[in-house]
Amino acid sequence: MKRTLYIKFLLAYLLFAIFGFVVVATFVNGMTYDRLKRDKADSMYRMATQIANTYAADLYNSETSLDTVYGELSSLSMYLDGSPIWIVNPSGRLVLDSSRALGPQEEIVIEGFDPTVTGSSYYATGNFWGSFNKEMLSVFAPITANYKVQAYVVIHTSLAGIQEKTDTFLNISYLMLLVLFLLSLIILIFFTELVYVPLRKITTATEQYAAGNMGYEFSVESEDEMGYLAASLAYMAGEIARQEDDQKKFIANVSHDFRSPLTSIRGYLVAMQDGTIPPEMYDRYLGIVINETDRLTKLTNEMLTLNNMSTKGMLLDKSDFDINAVIHNVSESFEGTCREKKITIELVLTDEKMFVNADMSKIQQILYNLVDNAIKFSHHDSSIKIETTEKHSKVFVSVKDSGIGIPKEDQKLIFDRFYKSDLSRGKDKKGTGLGLSIVKEIIKAHDENINVISTPGVGTEFIFSLPKAAVMDAEDE
């Protein structure tokens, strides 16, 4: 994301400001002017109607004199901010003007006077047929006497005054609009700090990660969704970087573990071919070559096993089976190896039968790997103890040897792929470093746990848990 988004917001803000002022200057100005004009006309019409029904009606009913009406209308004109009040007969002759006294012989006729000019309304705008040199608002109210319209009360006011009030309201509107723009500018600043800047950091980090720079560091100091997104992205990059490191280590370990036996095989075969190794020694070195190929085969199979676990997930065929019987079978399979090293396997099993619910073939693989390691790292004339205990709804299986042990700093790494502690390298000549990784993956697939307790020079104990079969709970009841 470039700065396009931010520029769009700025342009939108500027357009909002421009259109806001245009709307206020045109539509708001026009609507305010029309509303003030109607309100003024309503007020003047009510006054004109009142005059027509009182003072003017008395005049035409011969109940008062023209001078008396003039005096009253002059006072009312002052109440109306000096707005002139006229009485005009239907022919257009001016009968009375509150702003000045007409002489006895003075006759003023408004040429073209037409009270119907207002149409359906009661007011008109203009110079009142040339009577004024500026725009005026004029309202008409008929004076009726003896069921006949005798004249009209006309009240005038300048439209300039209405425009001044309109400008006053317009200035208030401009001020409110300015305040609104300032508030929106504050919102824009907050948006920039709370949304755009963090989003920009996240976008830049994403571009760096996409380019392969997983070591790029950034931070968003926020506890909202934006901060959570940034933290998740940083965590993802860290995990990808860790996986890349693991992949590099994996490739390095695979290369090393394949190169060593291949180098040995090639060296022995070349030596046999060029006569360095005499024919009477062939059997011995061919045996070494066969052992190395067996090691390569085991390494390949275990790598395929781990790869299938990682990519497809482990498919378990769970069933109820007797874990004690499986332990007996695994122990018997190592009878020959134990006899060679003079190692005894001691079984301490809870109950005659102990049923668990798990994948029997994979649990058998776990036991085989653990017992194989125990024998491999045990001293001659020692013993290995396999024990089962029951606690609550779990069965705990322990494989304990009295061998070389594992240093404390290595214990948390022994389940990593290809890992071998320094103490084990001399004894584990045929090991691949994958056996315990497979054990860990199988236990993890069962949603169970495996722990190690070890003391260098004393021995090592692996303990893993399995769910007890429901049939065992039924028997206990």
CSV table of C-alpha atoms in Angstrom, one decimal:
chain,number,residue,atom,x,y,z
A,1,MET,CA,0.0,0.0,0.0
A,2,LYS,CA,1.5,3.3,-1.1
A,3,ARG,CA,0.3,6.7,0.1
A,4,THR,CA,-2.7,6.5,-2.3
A,5,LEU,CA,-5.2,5.7,0.5
A,6,TYR,CA,-4.1,8.7,2.6
A,7,ILE,CA,-4.1,11.0,-0.4
A,8,LYS,CA,-7.7,9.8,-1.2
A,9,PHE,CA,-8.8,10.7,2.3
A,10,LEU,CA,-7.2,14.2,2.0
A,11,LEU,CA,-8.9,14.7,-1.3
A,12,ALA,CA,-12.2,13.5,0.1
A,13,TYR,CA,-11.8,15.9,3.0
A,14,LEU,CA,-11.0,18.9,0.7
A,15,LEU,CA,-13.9,18.0,-1.5
A,16,PHE,CA,-16.2,17.8,1.5
A,17,ALA,CA,-15.0,21.2,2.6
A,18,ILE,CA,-15.6,22.8,-0.8
A,19,PHE,CA,-19.0,21.2,-1.4
A,20,GLY,CA,-19.9,22.2,2.2
A,21,PHE,CA,-19.3,25.9,1.5
A,22,VAL,CA,-21.0,25.7,-1.9
A,23,VAL,CA,-24.1,24.1,-0.3
A,24,VAL,CA,-24.2,26.7,2.5
A,25,ALA,CA,-23.6,29.6,0.0
A,26,THR,CA,-26.3,28.5,-2.4
A,27,PHE,CA,-29.0,26.1,-1.0
A,28,VAL,CA,-28.8,27.2,2.6
A,29,ASN,CA,-28.7,30.9,1.7
A,30,GLY,CA,-31.7,30.6,-0.6
A,31,MET,CA,-33.8,28.5,1.8
A,32,THR,CA,-33.0,30.9,4.7
A,33,TYR,CA,-33.9,33.9,2.6
A,34,ASP,CA,-37.2,32.4,1.5
A,35,ARG,CA,-38.1,31.3,5.0
A,36,LEU,CA,-37.3,34.8,6.5
A,37,LYS,CA,-39.3,36.5,3.7
A,38,ARG,CA,-42.4,34.2,4.3
A,39,ASP,CA,-42.2,34.7,8.1
A,40,LYS,CA,-41.9,38.5,7.6
A,41,ALA,CA,-44.8,38.5,5.2
A,42,ASP,CA,-46.9,36.4,7.6
A,43,SER,CA,-46.3,38.9,10.4
A,44,MET,CA,-47.0,41.9,8.2
A,45,TYR,CA,-50.2,40.3,6.8
A,46,ARG,CA,-51.5,39.7,10.2
A,47,MET,CA,-50.9,43.3,11.1
A,48,ALA,CA,-52.4,44.5,7.8
A,49,THR,CA,-55.5,42.3,8.3
A,50,GLN,CA,-55.9,43.7,11.9
A,51,ILE,CA,-55.7,47.3,10.5
A,52,ALA,CA,-58.1,46.6,7.7
A,53,ASN,CA,-60.7,45.2,10.2
A,54,THR,CA,-60.3,48.0,12.7
A,55,TYR,CA,-59.0,51.5,11.9
A,56,ALA,CA,-59.5,51.3,8.1
A,57,ALA,CA,-62.9,49.7,8.4
A,58,ASP,CA,-64.0,52.5,10.9
A,59,LEU,CA,-62.7,55.0,8.3
A,60,TYR,CA,-64.9,53.7,5.6
A,61,ASN,CA,-67.9,53.2,7.9
A,62,SER,CA,-67.6,57.0,8.8
A,63,GLU,CA,-66.9,56.1,12.4
A,64,THR,CA,-63.6,58.0,12.5
A,65,SER,CA,-61.7,60.7,10.6
A,66,LEU,CA,-58.8,60.3,8.2
A,67,ASP,CA,-56.5,62.3,10.6
A,68,THR,CA,-57.3,60.0,13.5
A,69,VAL,CA,-56.5,56.9,11.3
A,70,TYR,CA,-53.3,58.6,10.1
A,71,GLY,CA,-52.1,59.1,13.7
A,72,GLU,CA,-52.9,55.5,14.6
A,73,LEU,CA,-51.1,54.1,11.6
A,74,SER,CA,-48.1,56.4,12.1
A,75,SER,CA,-47.7,54.9,15.6
A,76,LEU,CA,-48.1,51.4,14.3
A,77,SER,CA,-45.5,52.1,11.6
A,78,MET,CA,-43.0,52.9,14.3
A,79,TYR,CA,-43.8,49.5,15.9
A,80,LEU,CA,-43.0,47.9,12.6
A,81,ASP,CA,-39.5,49.4,12.4
A,82,GLY,CA,-40.7,52.3,10.2
A,83,SER,CA,-42.4,50.1,7.6
A,84,PRO,CA,-44.8,52.5,5.7
A,85,ILE,CA,-48.5,51.6,5.9
A,86,TRP,CA,-50.6,52.6,3.0
A,87,ILE,CA,-54.3,52.6,2.2
A,88,VAL,CA,-54.9,52.4,-1.5
A,89,ASN,CA,-58.3,52.3,-3.2
A,90,PRO,CA,-59.0,49.8,-6.0
A,91,SER,CA,-58.2,52.4,-8.7
A,92,GLY,CA,-54.7,52.9,-7.3
A,93,ARG,CA,-55.1,56.2,-5.6
A,94,LEU,CA,-53.2,56.6,-2.4
A,95,VAL,CA,-55.6,57.4,0.3
A,96,LEU,CA,-53.2,57.4,3.3
A,97,ASP,CA,-49.5,57.1,3.9
A,98,SER,CA,-48.2,56.6,7.4
A,99,SER,CA,-44.8,58.0,6.5
A,100,ARG,CA,-46.1,61.4,5.5
A,101,ALA,CA,-49.3,63.5,5.6
A,102,LEU,CA,-51.0,64.0,2.3
A,103,GLY,CA,-52.3,67.5,1.5
A,104,PRO,CA,-56.0,68.2,0.8
A,105,GLN,CA,-55.4,68.7,-2.9
A,106,GLU,CA,-52.5,66.2,-3.2
A,107,GLU,CA,-53.4,63.2,-5.3
A,108,ILE,CA,-51.1,60.3,-5.9
A,109,VAL,CA,-52.1,57.5,-8.2
A,110,ILE,CA,-50.2,54.3,-8.5
A,111,GLU,CA,-50.2,53.6,-12.2
A,112,GLY,CA,-51.0,50.0,-13.0
A,113,PHE,CA,-52.0,49.1,-9.5
A,114,ASP,CA,-53.4,45.6,-9.5
A,115,PRO,CA,-54.1,43.8,-6.2
A,116,THR,CA,-54.4,40.5,-7.9
A,117,VAL,CA,-50.7,40.5,-8.7
A,118,THR,CA,-50.2,38.4,-5.6
A,119,GLY,CA,-52.0,35.5,-7.1
A,120,SER,CA,-52.7,32.8,-4.5
A,121,SER,CA,-50.5,34.5,-1.9
A,122,TYR,CA,-50.9,37.7,0.0
A,123,TYR,CA,-47.7,39.5,-0.8
A,124,ALA,CA,-45.6,40.7,-3.7
A,125,THR,CA,-42.0,41.8,-4.2
A,126,GLY,CA,-40.6,44.5,-6.4
A,127,ASN,CA,-40.7,48.3,-6.5
A,128,PHE,CA,-44.5,48.4,-6.2
A,129,TRP,CA,-45.2,49.7,-9.7
A,130,GLY,CA,-42.4,52.3,-9.6
A,131,SER,CA,-43.2,53.7,-6.1
A,132,PHE,CA,-39.8,52.8,-4.7
A,133,ASN,CA,-36.3,52.8,-6.0
A,134,LYS,CA,-35.4,49.5,-4.2
A,135,GLU,CA,-36.8,46.1,-3.8
A,136,MET,CA,-39.6,45.9,-1.3
A,137,LEU,CA,-41.9,43.3,0.3
A,138,SER,CA,-45.5,44.4,0.1
A,139,VAL,CA,-48.5,42.7,1.7
A,140,PHE,CA,-52.2,43.4,0.8
A,141,ALA,CA,-55.2,43.1,3.1
A,142,PRO,CA,-58.6,44.2,1.7
A,143,ILE,CA,-60.9,46.7,3.5
A,144,THR,CA,-64.5,45.7,3.2
A,145,ALA,CA,-67.5,47.8,4.1
A,146,ASN,CA,-71.1,47.2,3.2
A,147,TYR,CA,-70.0,43.8,1.7
A,148,LYS,CA,-67.7,45.5,-0.8
A,149,VAL,CA,-63.9,45.9,-1.0
A,150,GLN,CA,-63.5,49.6,-0.5
A,151,ALA,CA,-59.6,49.8,-0.5
A,152,TYR,CA,-56.5,47.8,0.5
A,153,VAL,CA,-54.1,48.1,3.5
A,154,VAL,CA,-50.6,47.8,2.1
A,155,ILE,CA,-47.6,47.4,4.3
A,156,HIS,CA,-44.1,47.7,2.8
A,157,THR,CA,-40.7,46.6,4.1
A,158,SER,CA,-37.3,46.6,2.5
A,159,LEU,CA,-36.0,43.3,1.3
A,160,ALA,CA,-32.5,44.6,2.2
A,161,GLY,CA,-33.3,44.1,5.8
A,162,ILE,CA,-34.4,40.5,5.2
A,163,GLN,CA,-31.2,40.0,3.3
A,164,GLU,CA,-29.1,41.4,6.2
A,165,LYS,CA,-30.8,38.9,8.6
A,166,THR,CA,-30.2,36.1,6.0
A,167,ASP,CA,-26.5,37.1,5.9
A,168,THR,CA,-26.4,37.0,9.7
A,169,PHE,CA,-27.8,33.4,9.7
A,170,LEU,CA,-25.5,32.5,6.9
A,171,ASN,CA,-22.5,33.7,8.9
A,172,ILE,CA,-23.6,31.5,11.7
A,173,SER,CA,-23.9,28.6,9.2
A,174,TYR,CA,-20.4,29.3,8.0
A,175,LEU,CA,-19.1,29.3,11.5
A,176,MET,CA,-20.8,26.0,12.3
A,177,LEU,CA,-19.4,24.6,9.1
A,178,LEU,CA,-15.9,25.7,10.0
A,179,VAL,CA,-16.3,24.1,13.4
A,180,LEU,CA,-17.5,20.9,11.7
A,181,PHE,CA,-14.5,21.0,9.4
A,182,LEU,CA,-12.1,21.5,12.3
A,183,LEU,CA,-13.7,18.5,14.2
A,184,SER,CA,-13.5,16.4,11.1
A,185,LEU,CA,-9.8,17.4,10.7
A,186,ILE,CA,-9.2,16.2,14.3
A,187,ILE,CA,-10.9,12.9,13.3
A,188,LEU,CA,-8.7,12.7,10.3
A,189,ILE,CA,-5.6,13.2,12.5
A,190,PHE,CA,-6.8,10.5,14.8
A,191,PHE,CA,-7.5,8.3,11.8
A,192,THR,CA,-3.9,8.9,10.6
A,193,GLU,CA,-2.4,8.0,14.0
A,194,LEU,CA,-4.7,5.2,14.9
A,195,VAL,CA,-5.4,3.5,11.5
A,196,TYR,CA,-3.2,4.8,8.7
A,197,VAL,CA,0.2,4.8,10.4
A,198,PRO,CA,-0.2,1.3,11.9
A,199,LEU,CA,-1.7,0.0,8.6
A,200,ARG,CA,1.3,1.5,6.8
A,201,LYS,CA,3.7,-0.3,9.1
A,202,ILE,CA,1.8,-3.5,8.7
A,203,THR,CA,1.8,-3.2,4.9
A,204,THR,CA,5.6,-2.4,4.9
A,205,ALA,CA,6.2,-5.4,7.1
A,206,THR,CA,4.1,-7.6,4.8
A,207,GLU,CA,6.1,-6.4,1.8
A,208,GLN,CA,9.4,-7.2,3.6
A,209,TYR,CA,8.2,-10.7,4.6
A,210,ALA,CA,7.0,-11.3,1.1
A,211,ALA,CA,10.5,-10.4,-0.1
A,212,GLY,CA,11.9,-13.0,2.3
A,213,ASN,CA,13.2,-10.6,4.9
A,214,MET,CA,11.7,-12.5,7.9
A,215,GLY,CA,14.0,-10.6,10.3
A,216,TYR,CA,12.3,-7.3,9.7
A,217,GLU,CA,11.1,-5.9,13.0
A,218,PHE,CA,8.2,-3.5,13.6
A,219,SER,CA,5.8,-2.6,16.4
A,220,VAL,CA,2.3,-1.2,16.7
A,221,GLU,CA,1.7,0.2,20.1
A,222,SER,CA,-2.0,-0.5,20.2
A,223,GLU,CA,-4.2,-2.9,22.1
A,224,ASP,CA,-7.1,-3.0,19.6
A,225,GLU,CA,-7.6,-5.2,16.5
A,226,MET,CA,-4.8,-3.3,14.6
A,227,GLY,CA,-2.3,-4.1,17.4
A,228,TYR,CA,-3.5,-7.7,17.4
A,229,LEU,CA,-3.1,-7.9,13.7
A,230,ALA,CA,0.4,-6.6,13.9
A,231,ALA,CA,1.3,-8.9,16.7
A,232,SER,CA,-0.1,-11.9,14.8
A,233,LEU,CA,1.8,-10.9,11.7
A,234,ALA,CA,5.1,-10.6,13.6
A,235,TYR,CA,4.4,-13.9,15.3
A,236,MET,CA,3.7,-15.5,11.8
A,237,ALA,CA,7.0,-14.1,10.5
A,238,GLY,CA,8.8,-15.5,13.5
A,239,GLU,CA,7.3,-18.9,13.0
A,240,ILE,CA,8.1,-18.9,9.3
A,241,ALA,CA,11.7,-17.8,10.1
A,242,ARG,CA,11.9,-20.6,12.7
A,243,GLN,CA,10.6,-23.1,10.2
A,244,GLU,CA,13.1,-21.9,7.6
A,245,ASP,CA,15.9,-22.4,10.2
A,246,ASP,CA,14.5,-25.8,11.0
A,247,GLN,CA,14.4,-26.7,7.3
A,248,LYS,CA,18.0,-25.6,6.9
A,249,LYS,CA,19.1,-27.6,9.9
A,250,PHE,CA,17.0,-30.5,8.6
A,251,ILE,CA,18.7,-30.4,5.2
A,252,ALA,CA,22.1,-30.0,6.8
A,253,ASN,CA,21.5,-33.0,9.1
A,254,VAL,CA,20.1,-35.1,6.3
A,255,SER,CA,23.1,-34.3,4.1
A,256,HIS,CA,25.4,-35.2,6.9
A,257,ASP,CA,23.6,-38.4,7.8
A,258,PHE,CA,23.5,-39.5,4.2
A,259,ARG,CA,27.0,-38.4,3.4
A,260,SER,CA,28.7,-40.3,6.2
A,261,PRO,CA,27.5,-43.8,5.3
A,262,LEU,CA,27.8,-43.1,1.6
A,263,THR,CA,31.4,-42.0,2.0
A,264,SER,CA,32.1,-45.2,4.0
A,265,ILE,CA,30.4,-47.4,1.5
A,266,ARG,CA,32.2,-45.9,-1.4
A,267,GLY,CA,35.6,-45.9,0.4
A,268,TYR,CA,35.3,-49.6,1.2
A,269,LEU,CA,34.1,-50.6,-2.3
A,270,VAL,CA,36.9,-48.6,-3.9
A,271,ALA,CA,39.4,-50.1,-1.6
A,272,MET,CA,38.1,-53.6,-2.5
A,273,GLN,CA,38.2,-52.7,-6.2
A,274,ASP,CA,41.8,-51.4,-6.2
A,275,GLY,CA,43.1,-54.2,-4.0
A,276,THR,CA,43.8,-52.1,-0.9
A,277,ILE,CA,41.5,-54.6,1.0
A,278,PRO,CA,42.6,-58.2,0.3
A,279,PRO,CA,39.9,-60.8,-0.7
A,280,GLU,CA,40.2,-62.6,2.6
A,281,MET,CA,38.9,-59.4,4.3
A,282,TYR,CA,35.9,-58.9,2.0
A,283,ASP,CA,33.4,-60.6,4.3
A,284,ARG,CA,34.2,-58.2,7.2
A,285,TYR,CA,34.0,-55.0,5.1
A,286,LEU,CA,31.0,-56.2,3.1
A,287,GLY,CA,29.3,-56.6,6.5
A,288,ILE,CA,30.2,-53.0,7.3
A,289,VAL,CA,28.7,-51.9,3.9
A,290,ILE,CA,25.5,-53.9,4.6
A,291,ASN,CA,25.2,-52.2,8.0
A,292,GLU,CA,25.6,-48.8,6.4
A,293,THR,CA,23.0,-49.5,3.8
A,294,ASP,CA,20.7,-50.7,6.6
A,295,ARG,CA,21.3,-47.4,8.3
A,296,LEU,CA,20.4,-45.5,5.2
A,297,THR,CA,17.3,-47.5,4.7
A,298,LYS,CA,16.2,-46.9,8.3
A,299,LEU,CA,16.9,-43.2,7.9
A,300,THR,CA,14.9,-43.0,4.7
A,301,ASN,CA,11.9,-44.8,6.2
A,302,GLU,CA,11.9,-42.7,9.4
A,303,MET,CA,12.1,-39.5,7.3
A,304,LEU,CA,9.1,-40.6,5.2
A,305,THR,CA,7.3,-41.4,8.4
A,306,LEU,CA,7.9,-38.0,9.9
A,307,ASN,CA,7.0,-36.3,6.6
A,308,ASN,CA,3.7,-38.1,6.4
A,309,MET,CA,3.0,-37.1,10.0
A,310,SER,CA,3.7,-33.4,9.2
A,311,THR,CA,1.9,-33.1,5.9
A,312,LYS,CA,-1.1,-35.3,6.1
A,313,GLY,CA,-1.5,-35.5,9.9
A,314,MET,CA,-1.4,-38.8,11.6
A,315,LEU,CA,-4.3,-41.2,11.1
A,316,LEU,CA,-4.9,-43.3,14.2
A,317,ASP,CA,-6.6,-46.6,14.3
A,318,LYS,CA,-7.7,-46.6,17.9
A,319,SER,CA,-8.9,-49.7,19.7
A,320,ASP,CA,-8.9,-51.2,23.2
A,321,PHE,CA,-5.9,-53.5,23.8
A,322,ASP,CA,-3.8,-54.9,26.6
A,323,ILE,CA,-0.8,-52.7,27.0
A,324,ASN,CA,0.9,-55.3,29.3
A,325,ALA,CA,0.7,-57.9,26.4
A,326,VAL,CA,2.3,-55.4,24.0
A,327,ILE,CA,5.1,-54.7,26.5
A,328,HIS,CA,5.7,-58.4,26.8
A,329,ASN,CA,6.0,-58.8,23.1
A,330,VAL,CA,8.3,-55.9,22.6
A,331,SER,CA,10.6,-57.1,25.5
A,332,GLU,CA,10.8,-60.6,23.9
A,333,SER,CA,11.8,-59.1,20.5
A,334,PHE,CA,15.0,-57.7,22.2
A,335,GLU,CA,15.9,-61.0,23.9
A,336,GLY,CA,18.9,-61.7,21.6
A,337,THR,CA,20.3,-58.1,21.8
A,338,CYS,CA,20.0,-58.2,25.6
A,339,ARG,CA,21.8,-61.5,25.8
A,340,GLU,CA,24.7,-60.1,23.9
A,341,LYS,CA,25.1,-57.1,26.3
A,342,LYS,CA,24.1,-59.1,29.3
A,343,ILE,CA,21.2,-56.8,30.0
A,344,THR,CA,18.0,-57.9,31.8
A,345,ILE,CA,14.6,-56.4,31.2
A,346,GLU,CA,12.5,-56.1,34.4
A,347,LEU,CA,8.7,-55.8,34.0
A,348,VAL,CA,6.6,-54.2,36.8
A,349,LEU,CA,3.1,-54.3,35.4
A,350,THR,CA,-0.1,-53.2,37.2
A,351,ASP,CA,-2.7,-56.0,37.1
A,352,GLU,CA,-2.5,-59.0,34.9
A,353,LYS,CA,-4.2,-57.1,32.1
A,354,MET,CA,-4.4,-53.4,31.5
A,355,PHE,CA,-6.5,-52.2,28.7
A,356,VAL,CA,-5.9,-48.8,27.0
A,357,ASN,CA,-7.6,-47.0,24.1
A,358,ALA,CA,-5.0,-46.1,21.5
A,359,ASP,CA,-3.4,-47.1,18.2
A,360,MET,CA,-1.8,-50.4,19.1
A,361,SER,CA,0.7,-50.5,16.2
A,362,LYS,CA,2.0,-47.0,16.9
A,363,ILE,CA,2.2,-47.6,20.7
A,364,GLN,CA,4.2,-50.7,19.9
A,365,GLN,CA,6.5,-48.5,17.7
A,366,ILE,CA,7.0,-46.1,20.7
A,367,LEU,CA,7.9,-49.0,23.0
A,368,TYR,CA,10.3,-50.4,20.5
A,369,ASN,CA,12.1,-47.1,20.0
A,370,LEU,CA,12.3,-46.4,23.8
A,371,VAL,CA,13.6,-49.9,24.6
A,372,ASP,CA,16.0,-49.8,21.7
A,373,ASN,CA,17.5,-46.6,23.0
A,374,ALA,CA,17.6,-47.9,26.5
A,375,ILE,CA,19.6,-51.0,25.4
A,376,LYS,CA,21.8,-48.9,23.2
A,377,PHE,CA,22.8,-46.5,25.9
A,378,SER,CA,22.9,-49.0,28.8
A,379,HIS,CA,26.1,-50.5,30.2
A,380,HIS,CA,26.9,-54.2,30.1
A,381,ASP,CA,25.6,-56.3,33.0
A,382,SER,CA,22.8,-53.7,33.7
A,383,SER,CA,19.0,-53.8,33.8
A,384,ILE,CA,16.1,-52.0,32.1
A,385,LYS,CA,12.8,-51.5,34.0
A,386,ILE,CA,9.5,-51.2,32.2
A,387,GLU,CA,6.6,-50.3,34.5
A,388,THR,CA,2.9,-49.5,34.2
A,389,THR,CA,0.9,-47.6,36.8
A,390,GLU,CA,-2.7,-46.5,36.8
A,391,LYS,CA,-3.9,-43.2,38.1
A,392,HIS,CA,-7.5,-41.9,37.6
A,393,SER,CA,-8.4,-42.4,34.0
A,394,LYS,CA,-4.8,-42.7,32.7
A,395,VAL,CA,-2.2,-45.4,32.4
A,396,PHE,CA,1.4,-44.3,32.7
A,397,VAL,CA,4.2,-46.4,31.0
A,398,SER,CA,7.8,-46.0,32.2
A,399,VAL,CA,11.0,-47.2,30.4
A,400,LYS,CA,14.0,-46.7,32.7
A,401,ASP,CA,17.6,-47.6,32.1
A,402,SER,CA,20.8,-47.3,34.1
A,403,GLY,CA,23.0,-46.0,31.2
A,404,ILE,CA,25.0,-42.9,30.4
A,405,GLY,CA,22.1,-40.5,31.0
A,406,ILE,CA,21.3,-37.2,29.2
A,407,PRO,CA,22.8,-33.8,30.2
A,408,LYS,CA,20.2,-31.4,31.6
A,409,GLU,CA,20.8,-28.8,28.8
A,410,ASP,CA,20.1,-31.5,26.2
A,411,GLN,CA,16.9,-32.9,27.7
A,412,LYS,CA,14.6,-30.3,26.2
A,413,LEU,CA,16.2,-30.9,22.7
A,414,ILE,CA,16.1,-34.7,22.5
A,415,PHE,CA,12.7,-34.7,20.7
A,416,ASP,CA,14.0,-32.5,17.9
A,417,ARG,CA,14.7,-34.1,14.6
A,418,PHE,CA,18.3,-35.4,14.1
A,419,TYR,CA,19.4,-34.2,17.6
A,420,LYS,CA,22.0,-36.2,19.3
A,421,SER,CA,23.6,-35.2,22.6
A,422,ASP,CA,27.4,-35.2,22.9
A,423,LEU,CA,27.3,-38.2,25.3
A,424,SER,CA,25.3,-40.3,22.8
A,425,ARG,CA,27.4,-39.7,19.7
A,426,GLY,CA,30.0,-42.2,20.6
A,427,LYS,CA,27.6,-45.0,21.3
A,428,ASP,CA,24.8,-44.3,18.8
A,429,LYS,CA,26.7,-45.2,15.7
A,430,LYS,CA,23.6,-46.4,13.8
A,431,GLY,CA,21.1,-43.9,15.2
A,432,THR,CA,19.4,-41.4,12.9
A,433,GLY,CA,18.2,-38.9,15.5
A,434,LEU,CA,14.6,-39.4,14.4
A,435,GLY,CA,13.4,-42.1,16.7
A,436,LEU,CA,12.4,-39.8,19.6
A,437,SER,CA,10.8,-37.3,17.1
A,438,ILE,CA,8.5,-40.0,15.9
A,439,VAL,CA,7.7,-41.0,19.5
A,440,LYS,CA,6.8,-37.4,20.3
A,441,GLU,CA,4.6,-37.0,17.2
A,442,ILE,CA,2.7,-40.3,18.0
A,443,ILE,CA,2.1,-39.2,21.6
A,444,LYS,CA,1.0,-35.7,20.4
A,445,ALA,CA,-1.5,-37.3,18.0
A,446,HIS,CA,-3.0,-39.2,20.9
A,447,ASP,CA,-3.4,-35.9,22.8
A,448,GLU,CA,-1.1,-37.3,25.5
A,449,ASN,CA,2.3,-36.4,27.0
A,450,ILE,CA,5.7,-37.8,27.3
A,451,ASN,CA,8.4,-36.7,29.8
A,452,VAL,CA,12.0,-37.5,30.4
A,453,ILE,CA,13.9,-37.8,33.7
A,454,SER,CA,17.7,-38.2,33.4
A,455,THR,CA,20.9,-37.9,35.3
A,456,PRO,CA,24.3,-38.2,33.5
A,457,GLY,CA,26.1,-41.4,34.6
A,458,VAL,CA,23.0,-42.7,36.4
A,459,GLY,CA,20.3,-43.4,33.8
A,460,THR,CA,17.3,-42.1,31.9
A,461,GLU,CA,13.6,-42.7,32.3
A,462,PHE,CA,10.9,-41.9,29.7
A,463,ILE,CA,7.3,-41.8,31.0
A,464,PHE,CA,4.3,-41.4,28.7
A,465,SER,CA,0.5,-41.5,29.3
A,466,LEU,CA,-2.3,-43.3,27.6
A,467,PRO,CA,-6.1,-43.1,28.1
A,468,LYS,CA,-7.5,-46.1,30.1
A,469,ALA,CA,-10.1,-48.1,28.1
A,470,ALA,CA,-13.7,-47.7,29.2
A,471,VAL,CA,-13.9,-51.5,29.8
A,472,MET,CA,-11.5,-51.1,32.7
A,473,ASP,CA,-13.8,-48.6,34.4
A,474,ALA,CA,-16.7,-51.0,33.9
A,475,GLU,CA,-14.8,-53.8,35.5
A,476,ASP,CA,-13.9,-51.5,38.5
A,477,GLU,CA,-17.6,-50.8,39.1
